[in-house]
Coordinates of C-alpha atoms in Angstrom, one line a residue:
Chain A
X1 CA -50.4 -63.6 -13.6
X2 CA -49.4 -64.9 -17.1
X3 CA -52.4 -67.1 -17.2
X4 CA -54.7 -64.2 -16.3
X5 CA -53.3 -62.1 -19.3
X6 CA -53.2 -64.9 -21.1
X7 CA -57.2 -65.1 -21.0
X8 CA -57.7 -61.2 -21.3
X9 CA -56.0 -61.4 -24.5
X10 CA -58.6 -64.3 -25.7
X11 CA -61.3 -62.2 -24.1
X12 CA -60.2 -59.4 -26.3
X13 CA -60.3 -61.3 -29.4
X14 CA -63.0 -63.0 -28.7
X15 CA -65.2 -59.6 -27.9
X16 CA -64.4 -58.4 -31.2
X17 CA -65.3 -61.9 -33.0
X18 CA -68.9 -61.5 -31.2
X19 CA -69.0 -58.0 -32.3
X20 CA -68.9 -58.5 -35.6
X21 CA -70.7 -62.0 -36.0
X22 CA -73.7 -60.2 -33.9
X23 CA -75.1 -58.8 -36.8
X24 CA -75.3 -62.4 -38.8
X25 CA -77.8 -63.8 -36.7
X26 CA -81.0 -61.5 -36.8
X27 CA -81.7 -61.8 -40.5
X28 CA -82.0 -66.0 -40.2
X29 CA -84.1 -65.7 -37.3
X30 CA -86.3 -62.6 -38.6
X31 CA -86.3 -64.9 -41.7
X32 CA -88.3 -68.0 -40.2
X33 CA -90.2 -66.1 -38.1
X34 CA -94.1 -65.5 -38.9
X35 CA -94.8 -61.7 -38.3
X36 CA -98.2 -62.2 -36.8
X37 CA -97.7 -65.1 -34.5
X38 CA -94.0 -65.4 -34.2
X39 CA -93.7 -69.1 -34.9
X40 CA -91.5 -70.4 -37.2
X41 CA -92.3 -70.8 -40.5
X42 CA -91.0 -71.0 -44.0
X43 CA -93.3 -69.2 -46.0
X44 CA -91.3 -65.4 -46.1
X45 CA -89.1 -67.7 -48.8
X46 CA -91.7 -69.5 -50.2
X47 CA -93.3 -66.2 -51.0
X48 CA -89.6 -65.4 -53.2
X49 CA -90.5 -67.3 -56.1
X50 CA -94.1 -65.8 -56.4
X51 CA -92.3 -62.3 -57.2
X52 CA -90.9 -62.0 -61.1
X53 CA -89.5 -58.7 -59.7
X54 CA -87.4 -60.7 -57.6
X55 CA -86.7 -63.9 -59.7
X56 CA -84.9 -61.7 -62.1
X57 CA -83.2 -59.8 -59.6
X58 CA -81.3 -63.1 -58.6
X59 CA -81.3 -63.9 -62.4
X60 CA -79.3 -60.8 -63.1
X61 CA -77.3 -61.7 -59.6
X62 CA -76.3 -64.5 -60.9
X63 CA -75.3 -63.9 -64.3
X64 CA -73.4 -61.1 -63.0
X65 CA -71.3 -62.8 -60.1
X66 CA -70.6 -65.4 -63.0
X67 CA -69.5 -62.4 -65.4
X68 CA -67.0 -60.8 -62.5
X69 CA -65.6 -64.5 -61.4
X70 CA -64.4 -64.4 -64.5
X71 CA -63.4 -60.8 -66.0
X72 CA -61.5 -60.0 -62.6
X73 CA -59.2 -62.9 -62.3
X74 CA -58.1 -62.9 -65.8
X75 CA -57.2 -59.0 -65.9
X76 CA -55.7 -59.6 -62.2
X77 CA -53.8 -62.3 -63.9
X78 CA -52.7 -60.1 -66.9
X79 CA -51.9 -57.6 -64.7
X80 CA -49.8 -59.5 -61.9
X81 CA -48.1 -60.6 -65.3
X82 CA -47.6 -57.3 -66.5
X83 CA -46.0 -56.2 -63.0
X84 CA -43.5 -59.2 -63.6
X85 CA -42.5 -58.7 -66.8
X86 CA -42.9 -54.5 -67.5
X87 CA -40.2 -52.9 -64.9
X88 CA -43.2 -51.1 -64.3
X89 CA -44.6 -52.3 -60.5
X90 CA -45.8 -49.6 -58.6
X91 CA -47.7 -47.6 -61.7
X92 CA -49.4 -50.6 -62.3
X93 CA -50.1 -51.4 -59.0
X94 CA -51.1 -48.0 -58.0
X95 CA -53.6 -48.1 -60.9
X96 CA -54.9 -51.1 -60.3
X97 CA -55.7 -50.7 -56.4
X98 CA -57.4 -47.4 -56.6
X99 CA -60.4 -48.3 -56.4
X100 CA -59.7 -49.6 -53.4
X101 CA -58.9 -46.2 -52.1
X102 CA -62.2 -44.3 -53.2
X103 CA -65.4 -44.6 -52.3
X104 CA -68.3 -46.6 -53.6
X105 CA -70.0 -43.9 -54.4
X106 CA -67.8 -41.3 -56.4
X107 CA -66.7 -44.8 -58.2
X108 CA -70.2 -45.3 -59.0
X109 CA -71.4 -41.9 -60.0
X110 CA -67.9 -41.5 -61.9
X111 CA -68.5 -44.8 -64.2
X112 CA -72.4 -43.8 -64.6
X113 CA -71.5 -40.2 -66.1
X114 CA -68.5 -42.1 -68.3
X115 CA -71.7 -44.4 -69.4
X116 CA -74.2 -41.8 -69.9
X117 CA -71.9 -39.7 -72.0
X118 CA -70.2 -42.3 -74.2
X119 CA -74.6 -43.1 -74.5
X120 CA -74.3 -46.5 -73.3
X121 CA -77.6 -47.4 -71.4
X122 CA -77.6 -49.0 -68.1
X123 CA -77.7 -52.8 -68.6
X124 CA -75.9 -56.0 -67.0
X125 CA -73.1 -54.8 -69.1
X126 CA -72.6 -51.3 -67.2
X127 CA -73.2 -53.6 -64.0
X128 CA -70.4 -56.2 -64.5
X129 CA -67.9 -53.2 -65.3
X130 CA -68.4 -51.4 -61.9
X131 CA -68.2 -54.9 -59.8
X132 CA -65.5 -56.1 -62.2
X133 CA -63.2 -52.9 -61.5
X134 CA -64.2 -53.3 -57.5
X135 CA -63.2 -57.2 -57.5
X136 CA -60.0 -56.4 -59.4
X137 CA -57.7 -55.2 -56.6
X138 CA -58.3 -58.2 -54.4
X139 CA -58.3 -60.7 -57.2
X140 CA -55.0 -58.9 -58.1
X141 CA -53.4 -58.9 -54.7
X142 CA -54.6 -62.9 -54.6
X143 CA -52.9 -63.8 -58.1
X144 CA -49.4 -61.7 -56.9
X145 CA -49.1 -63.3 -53.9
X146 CA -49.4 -66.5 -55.4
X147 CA -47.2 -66.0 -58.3
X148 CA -44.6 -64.6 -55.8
X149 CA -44.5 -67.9 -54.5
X150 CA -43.4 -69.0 -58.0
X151 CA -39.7 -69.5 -58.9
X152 CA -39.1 -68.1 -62.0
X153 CA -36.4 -70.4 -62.9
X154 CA -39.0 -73.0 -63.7
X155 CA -39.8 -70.2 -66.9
X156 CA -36.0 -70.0 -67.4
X157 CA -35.8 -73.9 -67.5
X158 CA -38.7 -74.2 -69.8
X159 CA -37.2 -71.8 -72.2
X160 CA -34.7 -73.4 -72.3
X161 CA -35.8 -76.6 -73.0
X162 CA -37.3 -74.6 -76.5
X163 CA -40.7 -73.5 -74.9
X164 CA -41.8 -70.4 -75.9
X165 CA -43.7 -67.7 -73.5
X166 CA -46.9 -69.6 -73.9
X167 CA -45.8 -72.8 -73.6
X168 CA -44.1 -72.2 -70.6
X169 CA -46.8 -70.8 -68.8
X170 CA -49.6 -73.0 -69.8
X171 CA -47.2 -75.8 -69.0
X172 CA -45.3 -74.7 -66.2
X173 CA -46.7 -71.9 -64.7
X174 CA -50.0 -72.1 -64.7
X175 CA -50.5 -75.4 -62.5
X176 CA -48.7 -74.1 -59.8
X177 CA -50.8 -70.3 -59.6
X178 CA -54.0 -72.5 -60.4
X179 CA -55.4 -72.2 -56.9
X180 CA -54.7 -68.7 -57.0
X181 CA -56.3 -68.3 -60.1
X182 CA -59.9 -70.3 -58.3
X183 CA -59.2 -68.4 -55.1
X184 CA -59.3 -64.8 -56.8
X185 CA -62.4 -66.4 -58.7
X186 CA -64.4 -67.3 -56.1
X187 CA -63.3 -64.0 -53.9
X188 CA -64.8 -62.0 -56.9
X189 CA -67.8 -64.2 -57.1
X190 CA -68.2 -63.0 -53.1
X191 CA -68.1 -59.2 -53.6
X192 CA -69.9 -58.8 -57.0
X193 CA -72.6 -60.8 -55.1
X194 CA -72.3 -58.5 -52.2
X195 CA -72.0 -55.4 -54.0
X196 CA -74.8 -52.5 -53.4
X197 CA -73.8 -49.1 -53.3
X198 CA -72.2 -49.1 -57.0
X199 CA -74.1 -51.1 -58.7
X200 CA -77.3 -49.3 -57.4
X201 CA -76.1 -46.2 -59.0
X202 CA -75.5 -47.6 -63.0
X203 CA -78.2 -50.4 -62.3
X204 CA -80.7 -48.4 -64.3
X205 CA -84.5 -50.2 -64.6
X206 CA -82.6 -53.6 -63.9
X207 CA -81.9 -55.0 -60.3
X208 CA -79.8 -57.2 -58.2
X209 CA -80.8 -59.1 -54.9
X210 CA -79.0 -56.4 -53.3
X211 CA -80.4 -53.5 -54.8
X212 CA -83.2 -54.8 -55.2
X213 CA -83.5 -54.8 -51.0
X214 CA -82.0 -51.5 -50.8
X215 CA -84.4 -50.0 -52.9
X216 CA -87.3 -51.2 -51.4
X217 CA -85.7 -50.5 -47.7
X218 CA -85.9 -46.8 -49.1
X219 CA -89.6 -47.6 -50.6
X220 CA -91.6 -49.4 -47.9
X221 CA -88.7 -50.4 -45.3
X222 CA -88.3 -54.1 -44.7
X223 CA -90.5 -56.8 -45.2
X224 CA -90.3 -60.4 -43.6
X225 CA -89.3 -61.6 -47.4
X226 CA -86.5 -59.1 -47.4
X227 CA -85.3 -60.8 -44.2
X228 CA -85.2 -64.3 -45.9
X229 CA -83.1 -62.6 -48.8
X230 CA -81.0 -61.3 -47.1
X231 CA -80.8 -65.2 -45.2
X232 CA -80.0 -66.2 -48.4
X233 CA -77.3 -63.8 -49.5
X234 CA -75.9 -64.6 -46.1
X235 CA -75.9 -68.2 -46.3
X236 CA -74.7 -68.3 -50.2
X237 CA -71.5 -65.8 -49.1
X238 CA -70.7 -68.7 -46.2
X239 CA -71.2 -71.4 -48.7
X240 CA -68.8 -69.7 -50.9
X241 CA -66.4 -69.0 -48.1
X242 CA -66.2 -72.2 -47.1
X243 CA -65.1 -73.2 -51.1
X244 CA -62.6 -71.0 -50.8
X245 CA -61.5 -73.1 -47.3
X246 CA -61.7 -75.8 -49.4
X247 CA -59.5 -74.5 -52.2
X248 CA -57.0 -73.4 -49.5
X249 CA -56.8 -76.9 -48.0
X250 CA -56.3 -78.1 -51.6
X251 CA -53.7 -75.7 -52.0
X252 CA -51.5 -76.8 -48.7
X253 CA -51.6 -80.5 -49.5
X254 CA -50.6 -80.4 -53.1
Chain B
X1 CA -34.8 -61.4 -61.9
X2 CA -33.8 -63.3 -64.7
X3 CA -33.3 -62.2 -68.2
X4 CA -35.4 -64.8 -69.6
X5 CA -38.4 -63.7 -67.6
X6 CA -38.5 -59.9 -68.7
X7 CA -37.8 -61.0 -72.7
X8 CA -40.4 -59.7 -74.6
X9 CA -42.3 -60.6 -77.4
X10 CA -45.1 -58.6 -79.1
X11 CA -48.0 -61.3 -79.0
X12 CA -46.9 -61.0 -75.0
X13 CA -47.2 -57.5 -74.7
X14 CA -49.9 -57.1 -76.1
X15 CA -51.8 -59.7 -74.0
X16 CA -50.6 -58.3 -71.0
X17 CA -50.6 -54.5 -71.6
X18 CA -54.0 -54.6 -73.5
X19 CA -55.6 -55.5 -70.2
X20 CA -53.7 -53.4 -68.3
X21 CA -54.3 -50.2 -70.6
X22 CA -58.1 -51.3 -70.5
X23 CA -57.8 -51.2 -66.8
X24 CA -56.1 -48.1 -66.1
X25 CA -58.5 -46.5 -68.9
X26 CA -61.5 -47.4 -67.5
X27 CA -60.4 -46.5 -63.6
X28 CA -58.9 -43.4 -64.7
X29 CA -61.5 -41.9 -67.6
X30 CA -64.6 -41.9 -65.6
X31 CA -62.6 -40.1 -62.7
X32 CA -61.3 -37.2 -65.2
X33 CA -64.6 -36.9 -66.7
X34 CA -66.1 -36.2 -63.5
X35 CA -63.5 -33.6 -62.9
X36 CA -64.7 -32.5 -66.8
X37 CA -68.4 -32.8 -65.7
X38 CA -68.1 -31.1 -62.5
X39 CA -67.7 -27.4 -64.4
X40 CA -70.7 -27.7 -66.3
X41 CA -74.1 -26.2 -66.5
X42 CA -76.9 -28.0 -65.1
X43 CA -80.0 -27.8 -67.4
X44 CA -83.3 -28.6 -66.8
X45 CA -83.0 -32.6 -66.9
X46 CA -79.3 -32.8 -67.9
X47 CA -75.9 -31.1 -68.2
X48 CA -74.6 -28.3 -71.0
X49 CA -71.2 -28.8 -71.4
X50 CA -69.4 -25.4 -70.5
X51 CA -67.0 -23.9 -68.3
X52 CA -68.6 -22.8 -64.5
X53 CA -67.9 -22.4 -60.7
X54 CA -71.7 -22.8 -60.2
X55 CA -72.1 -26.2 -59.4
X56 CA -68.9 -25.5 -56.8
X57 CA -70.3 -22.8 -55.3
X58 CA -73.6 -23.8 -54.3
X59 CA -71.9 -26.3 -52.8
X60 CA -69.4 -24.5 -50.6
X61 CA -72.3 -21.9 -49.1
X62 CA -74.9 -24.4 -48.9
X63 CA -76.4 -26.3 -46.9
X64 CA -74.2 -28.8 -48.5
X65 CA -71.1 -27.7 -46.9
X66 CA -72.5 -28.4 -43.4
X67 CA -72.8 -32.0 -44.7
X68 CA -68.9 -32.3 -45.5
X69 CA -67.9 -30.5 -42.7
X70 CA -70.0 -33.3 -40.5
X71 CA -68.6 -36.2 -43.2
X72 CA -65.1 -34.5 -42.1
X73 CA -65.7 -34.9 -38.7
X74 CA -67.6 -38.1 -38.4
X75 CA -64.4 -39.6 -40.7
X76 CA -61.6 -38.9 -39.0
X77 CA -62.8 -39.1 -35.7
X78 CA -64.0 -42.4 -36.4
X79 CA -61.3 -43.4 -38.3
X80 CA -59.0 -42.5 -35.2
X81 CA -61.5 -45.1 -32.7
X82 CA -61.6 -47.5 -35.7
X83 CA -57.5 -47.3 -35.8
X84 CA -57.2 -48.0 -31.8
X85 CA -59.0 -51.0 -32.2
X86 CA -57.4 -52.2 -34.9
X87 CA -54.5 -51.7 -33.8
X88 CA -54.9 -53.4 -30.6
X89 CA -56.3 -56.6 -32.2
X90 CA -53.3 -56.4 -34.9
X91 CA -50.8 -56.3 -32.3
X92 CA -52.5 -58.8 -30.0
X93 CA -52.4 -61.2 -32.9
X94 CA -49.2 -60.9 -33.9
X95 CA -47.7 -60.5 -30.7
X96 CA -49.6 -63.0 -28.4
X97 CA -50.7 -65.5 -30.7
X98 CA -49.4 -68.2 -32.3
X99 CA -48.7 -67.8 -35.9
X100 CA -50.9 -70.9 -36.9
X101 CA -54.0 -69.1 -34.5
X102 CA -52.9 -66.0 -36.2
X103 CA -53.9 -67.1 -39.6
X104 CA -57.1 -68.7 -38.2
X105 CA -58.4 -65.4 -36.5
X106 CA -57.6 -63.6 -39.8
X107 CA -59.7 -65.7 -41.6
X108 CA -62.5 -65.6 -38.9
X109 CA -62.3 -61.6 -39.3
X110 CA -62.4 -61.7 -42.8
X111 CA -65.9 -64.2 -43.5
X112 CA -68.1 -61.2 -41.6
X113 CA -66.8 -58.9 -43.7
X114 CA -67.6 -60.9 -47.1
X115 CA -71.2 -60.2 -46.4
X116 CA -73.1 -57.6 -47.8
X117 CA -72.4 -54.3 -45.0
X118 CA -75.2 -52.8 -46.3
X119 CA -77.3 -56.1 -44.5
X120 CA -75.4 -56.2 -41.5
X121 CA -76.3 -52.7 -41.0
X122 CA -79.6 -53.9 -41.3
X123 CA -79.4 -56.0 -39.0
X124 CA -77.4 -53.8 -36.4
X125 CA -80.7 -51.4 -36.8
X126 CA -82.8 -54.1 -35.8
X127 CA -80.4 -55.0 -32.5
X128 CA -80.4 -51.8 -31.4
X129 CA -84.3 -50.6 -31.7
X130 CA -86.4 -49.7 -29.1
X131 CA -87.5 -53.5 -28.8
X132 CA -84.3 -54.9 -30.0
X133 CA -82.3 -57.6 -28.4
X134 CA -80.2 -55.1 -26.7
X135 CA -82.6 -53.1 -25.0
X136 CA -84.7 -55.9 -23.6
X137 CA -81.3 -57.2 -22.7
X138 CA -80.3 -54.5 -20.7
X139 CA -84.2 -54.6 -19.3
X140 CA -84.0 -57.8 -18.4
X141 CA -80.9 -57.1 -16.0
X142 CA -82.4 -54.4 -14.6
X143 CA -79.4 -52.1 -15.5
X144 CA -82.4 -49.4 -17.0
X145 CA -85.7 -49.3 -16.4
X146 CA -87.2 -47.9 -19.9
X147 CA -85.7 -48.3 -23.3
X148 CA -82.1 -46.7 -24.1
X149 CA -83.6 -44.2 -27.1
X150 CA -80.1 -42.8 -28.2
X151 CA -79.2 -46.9 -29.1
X152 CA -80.4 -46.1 -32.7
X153 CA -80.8 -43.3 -34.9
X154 CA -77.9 -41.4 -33.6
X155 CA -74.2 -40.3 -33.8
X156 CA -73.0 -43.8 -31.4
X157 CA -75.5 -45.9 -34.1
X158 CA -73.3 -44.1 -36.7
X159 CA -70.1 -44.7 -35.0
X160 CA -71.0 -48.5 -34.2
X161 CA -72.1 -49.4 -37.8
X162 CA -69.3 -47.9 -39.4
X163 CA -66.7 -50.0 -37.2
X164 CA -68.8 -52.6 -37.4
X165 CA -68.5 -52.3 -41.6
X166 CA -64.9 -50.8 -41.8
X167 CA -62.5 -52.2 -39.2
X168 CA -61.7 -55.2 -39.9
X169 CA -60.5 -54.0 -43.0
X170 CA -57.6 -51.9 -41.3
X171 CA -56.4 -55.0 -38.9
X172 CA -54.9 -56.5 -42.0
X173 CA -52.7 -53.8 -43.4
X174 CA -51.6 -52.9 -39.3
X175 CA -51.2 -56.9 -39.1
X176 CA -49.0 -56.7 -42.0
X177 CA -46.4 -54.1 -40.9
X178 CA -46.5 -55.4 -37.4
X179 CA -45.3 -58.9 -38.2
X180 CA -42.6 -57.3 -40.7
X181 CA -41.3 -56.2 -38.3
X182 CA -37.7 -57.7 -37.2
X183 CA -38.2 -59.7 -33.9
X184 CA -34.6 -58.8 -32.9
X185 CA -35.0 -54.8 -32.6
X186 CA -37.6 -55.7 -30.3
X187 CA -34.9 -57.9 -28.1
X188 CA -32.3 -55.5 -28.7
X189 CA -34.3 -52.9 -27.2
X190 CA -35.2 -55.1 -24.3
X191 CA -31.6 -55.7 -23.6
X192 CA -30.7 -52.5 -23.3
X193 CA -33.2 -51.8 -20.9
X194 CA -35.7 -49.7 -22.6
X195 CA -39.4 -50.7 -20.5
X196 CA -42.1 -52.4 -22.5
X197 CA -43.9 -49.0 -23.4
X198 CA -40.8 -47.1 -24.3
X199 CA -40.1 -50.2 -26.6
X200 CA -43.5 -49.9 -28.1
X201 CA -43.5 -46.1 -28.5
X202 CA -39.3 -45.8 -29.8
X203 CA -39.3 -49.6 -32.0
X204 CA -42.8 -51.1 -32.7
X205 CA -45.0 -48.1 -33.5
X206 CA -42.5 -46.3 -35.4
X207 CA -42.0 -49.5 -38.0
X208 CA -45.7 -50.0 -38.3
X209 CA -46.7 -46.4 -39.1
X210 CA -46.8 -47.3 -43.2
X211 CA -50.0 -50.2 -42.1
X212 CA -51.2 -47.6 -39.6
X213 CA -51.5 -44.9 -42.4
X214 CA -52.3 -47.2 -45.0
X215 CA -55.2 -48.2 -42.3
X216 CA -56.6 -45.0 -41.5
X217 CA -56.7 -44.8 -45.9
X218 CA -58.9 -47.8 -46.1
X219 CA -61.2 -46.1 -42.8
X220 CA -61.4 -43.0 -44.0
X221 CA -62.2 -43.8 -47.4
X222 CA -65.0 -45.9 -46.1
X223 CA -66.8 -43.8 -43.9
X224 CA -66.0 -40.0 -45.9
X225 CA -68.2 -41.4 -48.7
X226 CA -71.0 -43.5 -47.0
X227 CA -74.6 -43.7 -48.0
X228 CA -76.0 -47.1 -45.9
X229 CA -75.0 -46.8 -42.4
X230 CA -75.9 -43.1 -42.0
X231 CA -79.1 -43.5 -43.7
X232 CA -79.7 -47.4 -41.7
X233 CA -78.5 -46.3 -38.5
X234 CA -78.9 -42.4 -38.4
X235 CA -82.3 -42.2 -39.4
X236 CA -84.3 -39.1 -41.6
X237 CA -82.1 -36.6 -42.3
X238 CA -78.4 -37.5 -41.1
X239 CA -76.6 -37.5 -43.9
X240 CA -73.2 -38.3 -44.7
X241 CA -71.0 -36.9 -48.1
X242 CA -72.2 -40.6 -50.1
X243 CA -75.9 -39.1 -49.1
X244 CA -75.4 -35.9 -50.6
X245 CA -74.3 -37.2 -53.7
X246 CA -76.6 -39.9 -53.8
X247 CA -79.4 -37.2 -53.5
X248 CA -78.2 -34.7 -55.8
X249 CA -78.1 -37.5 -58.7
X250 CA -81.9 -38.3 -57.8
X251 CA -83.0 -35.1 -58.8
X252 CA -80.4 -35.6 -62.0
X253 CA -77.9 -32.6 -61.0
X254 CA -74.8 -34.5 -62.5
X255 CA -72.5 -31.2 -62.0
X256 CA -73.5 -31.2 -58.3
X257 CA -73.0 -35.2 -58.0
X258 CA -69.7 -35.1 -60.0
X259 CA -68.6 -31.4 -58.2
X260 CA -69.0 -32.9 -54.8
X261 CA -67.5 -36.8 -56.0
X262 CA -64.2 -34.9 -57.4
X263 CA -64.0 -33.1 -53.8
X264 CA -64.3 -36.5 -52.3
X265 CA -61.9 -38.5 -54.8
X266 CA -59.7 -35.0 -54.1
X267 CA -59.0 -35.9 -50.5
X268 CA -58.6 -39.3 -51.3
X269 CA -55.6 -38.8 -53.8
X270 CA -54.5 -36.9 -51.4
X271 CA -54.1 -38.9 -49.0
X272 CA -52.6 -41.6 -51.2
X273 CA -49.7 -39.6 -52.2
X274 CA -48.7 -38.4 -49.0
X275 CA -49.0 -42.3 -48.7
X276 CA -46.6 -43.0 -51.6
X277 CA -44.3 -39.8 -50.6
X278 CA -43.8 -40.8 -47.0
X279 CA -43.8 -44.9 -47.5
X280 CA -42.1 -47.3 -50.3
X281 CA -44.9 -49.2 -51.5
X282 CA -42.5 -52.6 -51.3
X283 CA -42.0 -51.7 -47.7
X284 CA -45.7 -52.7 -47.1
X285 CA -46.0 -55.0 -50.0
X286 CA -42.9 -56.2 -49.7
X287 CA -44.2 -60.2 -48.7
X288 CA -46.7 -60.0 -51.9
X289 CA -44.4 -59.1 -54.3
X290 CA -41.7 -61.6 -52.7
X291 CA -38.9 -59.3 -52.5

């Protein structure tokens, strides 16, 4: 009897694990897959670097996810500082997680109209400030929970030993929350590199991978080279994933 | 927390609160603008600044309003299935796992949901077409004799891509309040003889409502204001609030985009401060900000 529930309970899980890996495993195989015969072939990615179109769109990709990896961790760290040291916690961190709490879109159109009427045209720039406030809550929530694992009475011993605030955390501080500090990175590198719905809305003439698919979804619908972009975003985002398992492991041993 | 921790000094604050102010600047200007922009005229190509219902109204008789009547719907009706499963695989894991399996399912959760939804809903279109995998599954077995037509383009595609893209999401704040929860009430309601449900409907449920309702935030948000899976998975013409807006800045009617955002962001705040008036934000927080 326990043994029987036992496995309905793994059943369960396991479902829900099929359920939502499911949707993983078309893109690879519509990816290698020649659309007249069906055999396999690697010529839908080939057939990637022939488009300039495209080359810049994982250009721009690039530069941006680089941009938000490193704008969202450092005002995440500011701000978990700011929580810590203000006596104000849940302004700030009901500021900083709103836009967790509304939709891509209005977050989108909002910063677009902010752009279009302080006449700032769309560029990269307008780009890395939508992903950037998007990556921020989570890169936030990553640097908190790690510094809430710091005693502050390392600070207190630093001071005084004659420290001041910035020599305390560079030297003190700072080691310990480093992991954090790579962890919120690389989660920011993840979403701004998985990002559509905002960015498509301030993207103006320029385009990411992801836009770039979207809007030619809408266009013409969906290729055989869309399928081994979208491999590729897929594969990347595991790559990434599993730096961050790497990070983690780092992390537990130190 | 110690006094040398809070001292100040002004080279601090400013490197703190700069980024802060920045932050909370640009969250909260583009959302009051839009509120601004929302009364304005629309002219030909553009907006006239001014002060007018018009952009409101059109939407509330319009066709429009059918379209956030069904984004209503579709939301919290989906939200509510979305919440039942979550809720089931929260309590499962925390209940009738081991911690260190706990943490490993988490993470297994979470690497789906790191890629792109708008590609998995791609791909969901594609498993659910008339010569999809499923179908010529269910062929295969005999279990129907013709394609299943109402697979895609339709209110269950709908339904199915927008768990598929929002709950696992809502497992983690459930999983959060769930395993807060003091192991002892549980007992103590055990030993004095309460059943298993009456324990789950009087102790457990009760404690995790704040992860429950911060859940059915992160759900509703996520489908009220969707523009892929409706358009992906509900084919021509089902559209969703995120489509209206989306369409309405196409043809460069800002008022009507920013009127129909503010309704959105509207129910939204909403929500959060019933949130924030009804639940501490420590009590869900309370691990991550170690107190």
């Amino acid at each position: 009897m326990r043994g029987s529930l036992h496995l309905l309970v793994w059943l369960c899980l396991a479902a829900v694990l099929v359920f939502l890996y499911a949707p993983l495993v078309p893109p690879l195989l519509l990816a290698i897959r020649d659309p007249q015969t069906g055999a396999a072939t690697l010529n839908n990615f080939a057939a990637i670097g022939a488009d300039p179109t495209l080359v810049s769109a994982i250009t721009n990709s690039v530069l941006l996810a680089a941009i938000v990896g490193i704008a969202a961790p450092l005002l995440g760290l500011a701000a978990a500082q700011a929580v810590r040291s203000f006596g104000l916690p849940r302004l700030i961190i009901t500021i900083v997680l709103l836009p967790l709490f509304i939709p891509g879109v209005s977050m989108g159109v909002s910063t677009s109209l902010f752009f279009r009427l302080t006449g700032i045209d769309p560029s990269l720039f307008t780009m890395a400030v939508v992903q950037t406030l998007w990556a921020l809550p989570f890169a936030f929530l990553i640097i908190l929970t790690v510094m809430s694992g710091f005693d502050t009475l390392y600070l207190e011993a630093a001071y005084t030993s004659g420290a001041n605030r910035l020599q305390a955390f560079r030297e003190v501080e700072l080691p310990q929350i480093a992991p954090g500090l790579t962890g919120a990175a690389t989660f920011s590198v993840i979403l701004s590199f998985n990002e559509t719905v905002r960015t498509a809305v301030v993207q103006g003439g320029n385009n990411t991978v992801q836009t770039f698919i979207w809007s030619r979804y809408q266009q013409v619908g969906l290729t055989p080279n869309m399928y081994a972009l979208m491999s590729l975003i897929i594969i990347v985002t595991l790559l990434l994933i599993l730096v961050l398992v790497a990070l983690g492991r780092k992390q537990q041993q130190s | 927390m110690s006094l040398a921790v809070k001292r100040r000094d002004p080279a601090a604050l400013v490197l703190l609160a700069g980024p802060v102010l920045l932050c909370a600047l640009a969250i909260i200007v583009p959302l009051v603008l839009t509120l601004v922009v929302s009364f304005w005229e629309r002219k030909m190509i553009g907006m006239q600044p001014g002060f007018t219902l018009t952009s409101y109204g059109l939407f509330f008789e319009g066709a429009r309003f059918s379209v956030l009547r069904r984004s209503f719907f579709v939301a919290i009706s989906s939200t509510l299935i979305m919440l039942l499963i979550a809720y089931a695989v929260a309590y499962l894991i925390t209940f009738r796992l081991k911690p260190s399996r706990t943490r490993i399912f988490l993470f297994l959760l979470s690497v789906p949901f790191l890629v792109n939804y708008v590609i998995r809903t791609f791909a969901w279109a594609y498993l659910l077409g008339r010569t999809g995998p499923v179908n010529q599954f269910l062929l295969d077995l005999g279990v129907i004799n013709q394609p299943l037509d109402w697979l895609l383009f339709s209110d269950f595609a709908v339904y199915l891509g927008l768990i598929a893209a929002y709950m696992p999401f809502m497992v983690y704040p459930i999983w959060l309040s769930l395993s807060a929860i003091d192991k002892r009430l549980i007992e103590a309601s055990w030993m004095l003889g309460e059943a298993p449900l009456q324990t789950f409907l009087r102790v457990v449920l009760p404690l995790s409502l704040p992860g429950v309702f911060a859940a059915a935030i992160f759900g509703f948000v996520g489908a009220f204001g969707e523009v892929a899976v409706s358009q992906i998975l509900g084919g021509v013409g089902y559209q969703l609030m995120g489509n209206a807006i989306t369409s309405s800045l196409d043809v460069l009617n800002y008022p009507m985009a920013a009127a129909m955002s503010t309704v959105v962001v509207g129910c939204m705040l909403i929500m959060l401060l019933l949130w924030l008036r009804f639940f501490d934000l420590r009590l869900f927080l309370g691990k991550v900000l170690g107190r």
